[in-house]
């Protein structure tokens, strides 16, 4: 999703994220953090394996950190 958000920005297209309540409550976070030198397509942020974020929260975090452009529209 984060790469799609970045490409939509380059193409000048709107990007919509349909968010929903988190079924696992977002209160349980488990697992190791990814090492900075191992970040890749499947692990692009230093966060636990089980992070507890919804897609909307992840998109909000990416745009707030500046790693993705703020073109995302979040629909809840």
GROMACS .gro file of N, CA, C and O in nm:
model
  304
    1UNK      N    1   0.081  -0.117   0.000
    1UNK     CA    2   0.000   0.000   0.000
    1UNK      C    3   0.087   0.125   0.000
    1UNK      O    4   0.055   0.222  -0.068
    2UNK      N    5   0.196   0.124   0.074
    2UNK     CA    6   0.279   0.243   0.082
    2UNK      C    7   0.344   0.277  -0.052
    2UNK      O    8   0.354   0.393  -0.090
    3UNK      N    9   0.383   0.173  -0.127
    3UNK     CA   10   0.441   0.197  -0.259
    3UNK      C   11   0.333   0.244  -0.357
    3UNK      O   12   0.359   0.329  -0.443
    4UNK      N   13   0.213   0.194  -0.345
    4UNK     CA   14   0.102   0.239  -0.430
    4UNK      C   15   0.070   0.385  -0.400
    4UNK      O   16   0.042   0.464  -0.492
    5UNK      N   17   0.074   0.423  -0.274
    5UNK     CA   18   0.052   0.563  -0.235
    5UNK      C   19   0.157   0.654  -0.297
    5UNK      O   20   0.126   0.760  -0.350
    6UNK      N   21   0.280   0.610  -0.295
    6UNK     CA   22   0.389   0.688  -0.353
    6UNK      C   23   0.374   0.702  -0.505
    6UNK      O   24   0.391   0.811  -0.560
    7UNK      N   25   0.338   0.594  -0.572
    7UNK     CA   26   0.320   0.598  -0.718
    7UNK      C   27   0.199   0.681  -0.758
    7UNK      O   28   0.201   0.749  -0.861
    8UNK      N   29   0.092   0.676  -0.680
    8UNK     CA   30  -0.026   0.758  -0.709
    8UNK      C   31   0.009   0.906  -0.699
    8UNK      O   32  -0.037   0.988  -0.779
    9UNK      N   33   0.094   0.940  -0.605
    9UNK     CA   34   0.138   1.079  -0.592
    9UNK      C   35   0.218   1.123  -0.714
    9UNK      O   36   0.198   1.233  -0.766
   10UNK      N   37   0.307   1.036  -0.760
   10UNK     CA   38   0.387   1.070  -0.879
   10UNK      C   39   0.300   1.089  -1.002
   10UNK      O   40   0.329   1.174  -1.087
   11UNK      N   41   0.192   1.010  -1.013
   11UNK     CA   42   0.103   1.018  -1.128
   11UNK      C   43  -0.005   1.125  -1.112
   11UNK      O   44  -0.083   1.148  -1.203
   12UNK      N   45  -0.011   1.187  -0.995
   12UNK     CA   46  -0.111   1.290  -0.970
   12UNK      C   47  -0.251   1.235  -0.950
   12UNK      O   48  -0.349   1.301  -0.977
   13UNK      N   49  -0.260   1.111  -0.901
   13UNK     CA   50  -0.389   1.046  -0.881
   13UNK      C   51  -0.429   1.050  -0.734
   13UNK      O   52  -0.343   1.043  -0.646
   14UNK      N   53  -0.559   1.058  -0.706
   14UNK     CA   54  -0.602   1.051  -0.565
   14UNK      C   55  -0.583   0.908  -0.513
   14UNK      O   56  -0.583   0.812  -0.590
   15UNK      N   57  -0.569   0.896  -0.383
   15UNK     CA   58  -0.550   0.764  -0.321
   15UNK      C   59  -0.644   0.755  -0.201
   15UNK      O   60  -0.643   0.841  -0.115
   16UNK      N   61  -0.727   0.653  -0.200
   16UNK     CA   62  -0.825   0.635  -0.094
   16UNK      C   63  -0.792   0.509  -0.014
   16UNK      O   64  -0.759   0.405  -0.070
   17UNK      N   65  -0.803   0.520   0.117
   17UNK     CA   66  -0.784   0.405   0.205
   17UNK      C   67  -0.914   0.385   0.282
   17UNK      O   68  -0.963   0.476   0.349
   18UNK      N   69  -0.971   0.266   0.268
   18UNK     CA   70  -1.092   0.232   0.341
   18UNK      C   71  -1.050   0.168   0.473
   18UNK      O   72  -0.996   0.059   0.475
   19UNK      N   73  -1.075   0.239   0.581
   19UNK     CA   74  -1.034   0.190   0.712
   19UNK      C   75  -1.154   0.129   0.784
   19UNK      O   76  -1.269   0.157   0.751
   20UNK      N   77  -1.126   0.047   0.882
   20UNK     CA   78  -1.229  -0.019   0.960
   20UNK      C   79  -1.179  -0.034   1.102
   20UNK      O   80  -1.061  -0.020   1.128
   21UNK      N   81  -1.268  -0.067   1.194
   21UNK     CA   82  -1.221  -0.093   1.331
   21UNK      C   83  -1.122  -0.210   1.331
   21UNK      O   84  -1.136  -0.305   1.254
   22UNK      N   85  -1.026  -0.202   1.417
   22UNK     CA   86  -0.923  -0.304   1.426
   22UNK      C   87  -0.980  -0.427   1.498
   22UNK      O   88  -1.017  -0.418   1.615
   23UNK      N   89  -0.984  -0.544   1.431
   23UNK     CA   90  -1.042  -0.662   1.494
   23UNK      C   91  -0.958  -0.720   1.608
   23UNK      O   92  -1.009  -0.791   1.693
   24UNK      N   93  -0.829  -0.688   1.613
   24UNK     CA   94  -0.744  -0.736   1.722
   24UNK      C   95  -0.716  -0.626   1.823
   24UNK      O   96  -0.623  -0.636   1.901
   25UNK      N   97  -0.794  -0.523   1.821
   25UNK     CA   98  -0.794  -0.409   1.915
   25UNK      C   99  -0.672  -0.320   1.911
   25UNK      O  100  -0.673  -0.213   1.967
   26UNK      N  101  -0.566  -0.359   1.845
   26UNK     CA  102  -0.448  -0.275   1.835
   26UNK      C  103  -0.371  -0.260   1.964
   26UNK      O  104  -0.279  -0.179   1.973
   27UNK      N  105  -0.405  -0.337   2.064
   27UNK     CA  106  -0.337  -0.324   2.193
   27UNK      C  107  -0.226  -0.428   2.210
   27UNK      O  108  -0.146  -0.416   2.302
   28UNK      N  109  -0.222  -0.527   2.124
   28UNK     CA  110  -0.119  -0.631   2.135
   28UNK      C  111  -0.014  -0.612   2.026
   28UNK      O  112  -0.044  -0.624   1.908
   29UNK      N  113   0.105  -0.577   2.067
   29UNK     CA  114   0.216  -0.563   1.974
   29UNK      C  115   0.322  -0.664   2.014
   29UNK      O  116   0.359  -0.671   2.131
   30UNK      N  117   0.368  -0.743   1.917
   30UNK     CA  118   0.464  -0.848   1.946
   30UNK      C  119   0.568  -0.858   1.836
   30UNK      O  120   0.543  -0.819   1.723
   31UNK      N  121   0.680  -0.914   1.870
   31UNK     CA  122   0.783  -0.944   1.771
   31UNK      C  123   0.897  -0.844   1.771
   31UNK      O  124   0.888  -0.735   1.828
   32UNK      N  125   1.003  -0.881   1.704
   32UNK     CA  126   1.120  -0.794   1.697
   32UNK      C  127   1.100  -0.679   1.598
   32UNK      O  128   1.015  -0.686   1.510
   33UNK      N  129   1.178  -0.575   1.615
   33UNK     CA  130   1.182  -0.466   1.518
   33UNK      C  131   1.276  -0.504   1.406
   33UNK      O  132   1.376  -0.571   1.428
   34UNK      N  133   1.247  -0.456   1.285
   34UNK     CA  134   1.336  -0.484   1.172
   34UNK      C  135   1.460  -0.396   1.184
   34UNK      O  136   1.451  -0.280   1.225
   35UNK      N  137   1.574  -0.451   1.152
   35UNK     CA  138   1.698  -0.372   1.151
   35UNK      C  139   1.692  -0.272   1.037
   35UNK      O  140   1.642  -0.300   0.928
   36UNK      N  141   1.746  -0.153   1.060
   36UNK     CA  142   1.742  -0.048   0.958
   36UNK      C  143   1.811  -0.091   0.828
   36UNK      O  144   1.766  -0.054   0.720
   37UNK      N  145   1.916  -0.170   0.836
   37UNK     CA  146   1.985  -0.212   0.715
   37UNK      C  147   1.914  -0.326   0.642
   37UNK      O  148   1.953  -0.363   0.532
   38UNK      N  149   1.807  -0.378   0.700
   38UNK     CA  150   1.731  -0.486   0.635
   38UNK      C  151   1.595  -0.441   0.582
   38UNK      O  152   1.516  -0.523   0.538
   39UNK      N  153   1.568  -0.311   0.585
   39UNK     CA  154   1.440  -0.263   0.534
   39UNK      C  155   1.429  -0.290   0.385
   39UNK      O  156   1.526  -0.273   0.311
   40UNK      N  157   1.310  -0.334   0.344
   40UNK     CA  158   1.289  -0.370   0.204
   40UNK      C  159   1.142  -0.353   0.168
   40UNK      O  160   1.065  -0.292   0.242
   41UNK      N  161   1.102  -0.415   0.058
   41UNK     CA  162   0.964  -0.410   0.011
   41UNK      C  163   0.867  -0.467   0.115
   41UNK      O  164   0.758  -0.417   0.133
   42UNK      N  165   0.906  -0.570   0.183
   42UNK     CA  166   0.817  -0.635   0.280
   42UNK      C  167   0.832  -0.579   0.421
   42UNK      O  168   0.751  -0.610   0.507
   43UNK      N  169   0.932  -0.501   0.446
   43UNK     CA  170   0.951  -0.440   0.577
   43UNK      C  171   1.010  -0.302   0.561
   43UNK      O  172   1.131  -0.286   0.562
   44UNK      N  173   0.925  -0.202   0.544
   44UNK     CA  174   0.978  -0.069   0.512
   44UNK      C  175   0.978   0.027   0.632
   44UNK      O  176   1.018   0.140   0.619
   45UNK      N  177   0.933  -0.018   0.748
   45UNK     CA  178   0.937   0.064   0.869
   45UNK      C  179   0.990  -0.019   0.984
   45UNK      O  180   0.971  -0.140   0.989
   46UNK      N  181   1.051   0.047   1.078
   46UNK     CA  182   1.099  -0.020   1.198
   46UNK      C  183   0.983  -0.029   1.297
   46UNK      O  184   0.959   0.063   1.375
   47UNK      N  185   0.908  -0.138   1.286
   47UNK     CA  186   0.795  -0.162   1.375
   47UNK      C  187   0.787  -0.312   1.402
   47UNK      O  188   0.842  -0.391   1.326
   48UNK      N  189   0.721  -0.352   1.510
   48UNK     CA  190   0.712  -0.494   1.540
   48UNK      C  191   0.641  -0.572   1.429
   48UNK      O  192   0.563  -0.515   1.352
   49UNK      N  193   0.667  -0.701   1.422
   49UNK     CA  194   0.602  -0.786   1.324
   49UNK      C  195   0.450  -0.777   1.338
   49UNK      O  196   0.378  -0.758   1.241
   50UNK      N  197   0.401  -0.789   1.458
   50UNK     CA  198   0.258  -0.770   1.485
   50UNK      C  199   0.242  -0.630   1.541
   50UNK      O  200   0.257  -0.605   1.660
   51UNK      N  201   0.211  -0.535   1.452
   51UNK     CA  202   0.212  -0.394   1.491
   51UNK      C  203   0.079  -0.344   1.543
   51UNK      O  204   0.072  -0.244   1.611
   52UNK      N  205  -0.032  -0.409   1.512
   52UNK     CA  206  -0.162  -0.368   1.563
   52UNK      C  207  -0.224  -0.248   1.495
   52UNK      O  208  -0.321  -0.191   1.543
   53UNK      N  209  -0.169  -0.204   1.382
   53UNK     CA  210  -0.223  -0.088   1.311
   53UNK      C  211  -0.319  -0.132   1.200
   53UNK      O  212  -0.298  -0.234   1.136
   54UNK      N  213  -0.423  -0.052   1.176
   54UNK     CA  214  -0.507  -0.074   1.059
   54UNK      C  215  -0.437  -0.010   0.940
   54UNK      O  216  -0.340   0.064   0.954
   55UNK      N  217  -0.487  -0.036   0.820
   55UNK     CA  218  -0.428   0.026   0.701
   55UNK      C  219  -0.440   0.178   0.705
   55UNK      O  220  -0.351   0.250   0.663
   56UNK      N  221  -0.551   0.228   0.758
   56UNK     CA  222  -0.567   0.372   0.770
   56UNK      C  223  -0.466   0.433   0.866
   56UNK      O  224  -0.411   0.540   0.840
   57UNK      N  225  -0.441   0.367   0.977
   57UNK     CA  226  -0.342   0.415   1.072
   57UNK      C  227  -0.202   0.409   1.014
   57UNK      O  228  -0.121   0.498   1.035
   58UNK      N  229  -0.174   0.303   0.938
   58UNK     CA  230  -0.043   0.291   0.874
   58UNK      C  231  -0.023   0.402   0.770
   58UNK      O  232   0.084   0.463   0.762
   59UNK      N  233  -0.127   0.431   0.690
   59UNK     CA  234  -0.118   0.539   0.591
   59UNK      C  235  -0.101   0.675   0.659
   59UNK      O  236  -0.023   0.758   0.613
   60UNK      N  237  -0.171   0.696   0.769
   60UNK     CA  238  -0.157   0.821   0.844
   60UNK      C  239  -0.016   0.836   0.899
   60UNK      O  240   0.043   0.944   0.893
   61UNK      N  241   0.040   0.726   0.952
   61UNK     CA  242   0.176   0.730   1.004
   61UNK      C  243   0.277   0.761   0.894
   61UNK      O  244   0.369   0.839   0.912
   62UNK      N  245   0.257   0.701   0.776
   62UNK     CA  246   0.351   0.723   0.665
   62UNK      C  247   0.347   0.867   0.616
   62UNK      O  248   0.452   0.926   0.588
   63UNK      N  249   0.229   0.925   0.607
   63UNK     CA  250   0.221   1.064   0.561
   63UNK      C  251   0.271   1.160   0.669
   63UNK      O  252   0.333   1.261   0.637
   64UNK      N  253   0.246   1.130   0.796
   64UNK     CA  254   0.293   1.217   0.904
   64UNK      C  255   0.445   1.215   0.917
   64UNK      O  256   0.506   1.316   0.951
   65UNK      N  257   0.506   1.100   0.887
   65UNK     CA  258   0.652   1.091   0.897
   65UNK      C  259   0.722   1.154   0.778
   65UNK      O  260   0.843   1.173   0.780
   66UNK      N  261   0.646   1.185   0.672
   66UNK     CA  262   0.705   1.247   0.555
   66UNK      C  263   0.760   1.149   0.453
   66UNK      O  264   0.812   1.188   0.350
   67UNK      N  265   0.747   1.019   0.480
   67UNK     CA  266   0.799   0.921   0.385
   67UNK      C  267   0.705   0.899   0.267
   67UNK      O  268   0.746   0.849   0.164
   68UNK      N  269   0.579   0.937   0.281
   68UNK     CA  270   0.482   0.931   0.171
   68UNK      C  271   0.414   1.067   0.160
   68UNK      O  272   0.391   1.132   0.261
   69UNK      N  273   0.381   1.108   0.039
   69UNK     CA  274   0.316   1.238   0.021
   69UNK      C  275   0.176   1.239   0.079
   69UNK      O  276   0.109   1.136   0.080
   70UNK      N  277   0.130   1.354   0.127
   70UNK     CA  278  -0.002   1.362   0.191
   70UNK      C  279  -0.116   1.374   0.091
   70UNK      O  280  -0.189   1.472   0.089
   71UNK      N  281  -0.135   1.275   0.004
   71UNK     CA  282  -0.246   1.278  -0.092
   71UNK      C  283  -0.354   1.180  -0.054
   71UNK      O  284  -0.451   1.165  -0.124
   72UNK      N  285  -0.337   1.111   0.055
   72UNK     CA  286  -0.424   1.003   0.096
   72UNK      C  287  -0.554   1.057   0.157
   72UNK      O  288  -0.552   1.149   0.238
   73UNK      N  289  -0.667   0.999   0.116
   73UNK     CA  290  -0.795   1.030   0.176
   73UNK      C  291  -0.838   0.907   0.254
   73UNK      O  292  -0.850   0.799   0.198
   74UNK      N  293  -0.862   0.924   0.382
   74UNK     CA  294  -0.898   0.814   0.469
   74UNK      C  295  -1.049   0.812   0.486
   74UNK      O  296  -1.109   0.909   0.527
   75UNK      N  297  -1.110   0.699   0.449
   75UNK     CA  298  -1.255   0.681   0.464
   75UNK      C  299  -1.280   0.580   0.575
   75UNK      O  300  -1.237   0.467   0.567
   76UNK      N  301  -1.351   0.623   0.677
   76UNK     CA  302  -1.379   0.533   0.791
   76UNK      C  303  -1.523   0.492   0.790
   76UNK      O  304  -1.611   0.557   0.758
   0.00000   0.00000   0.00000
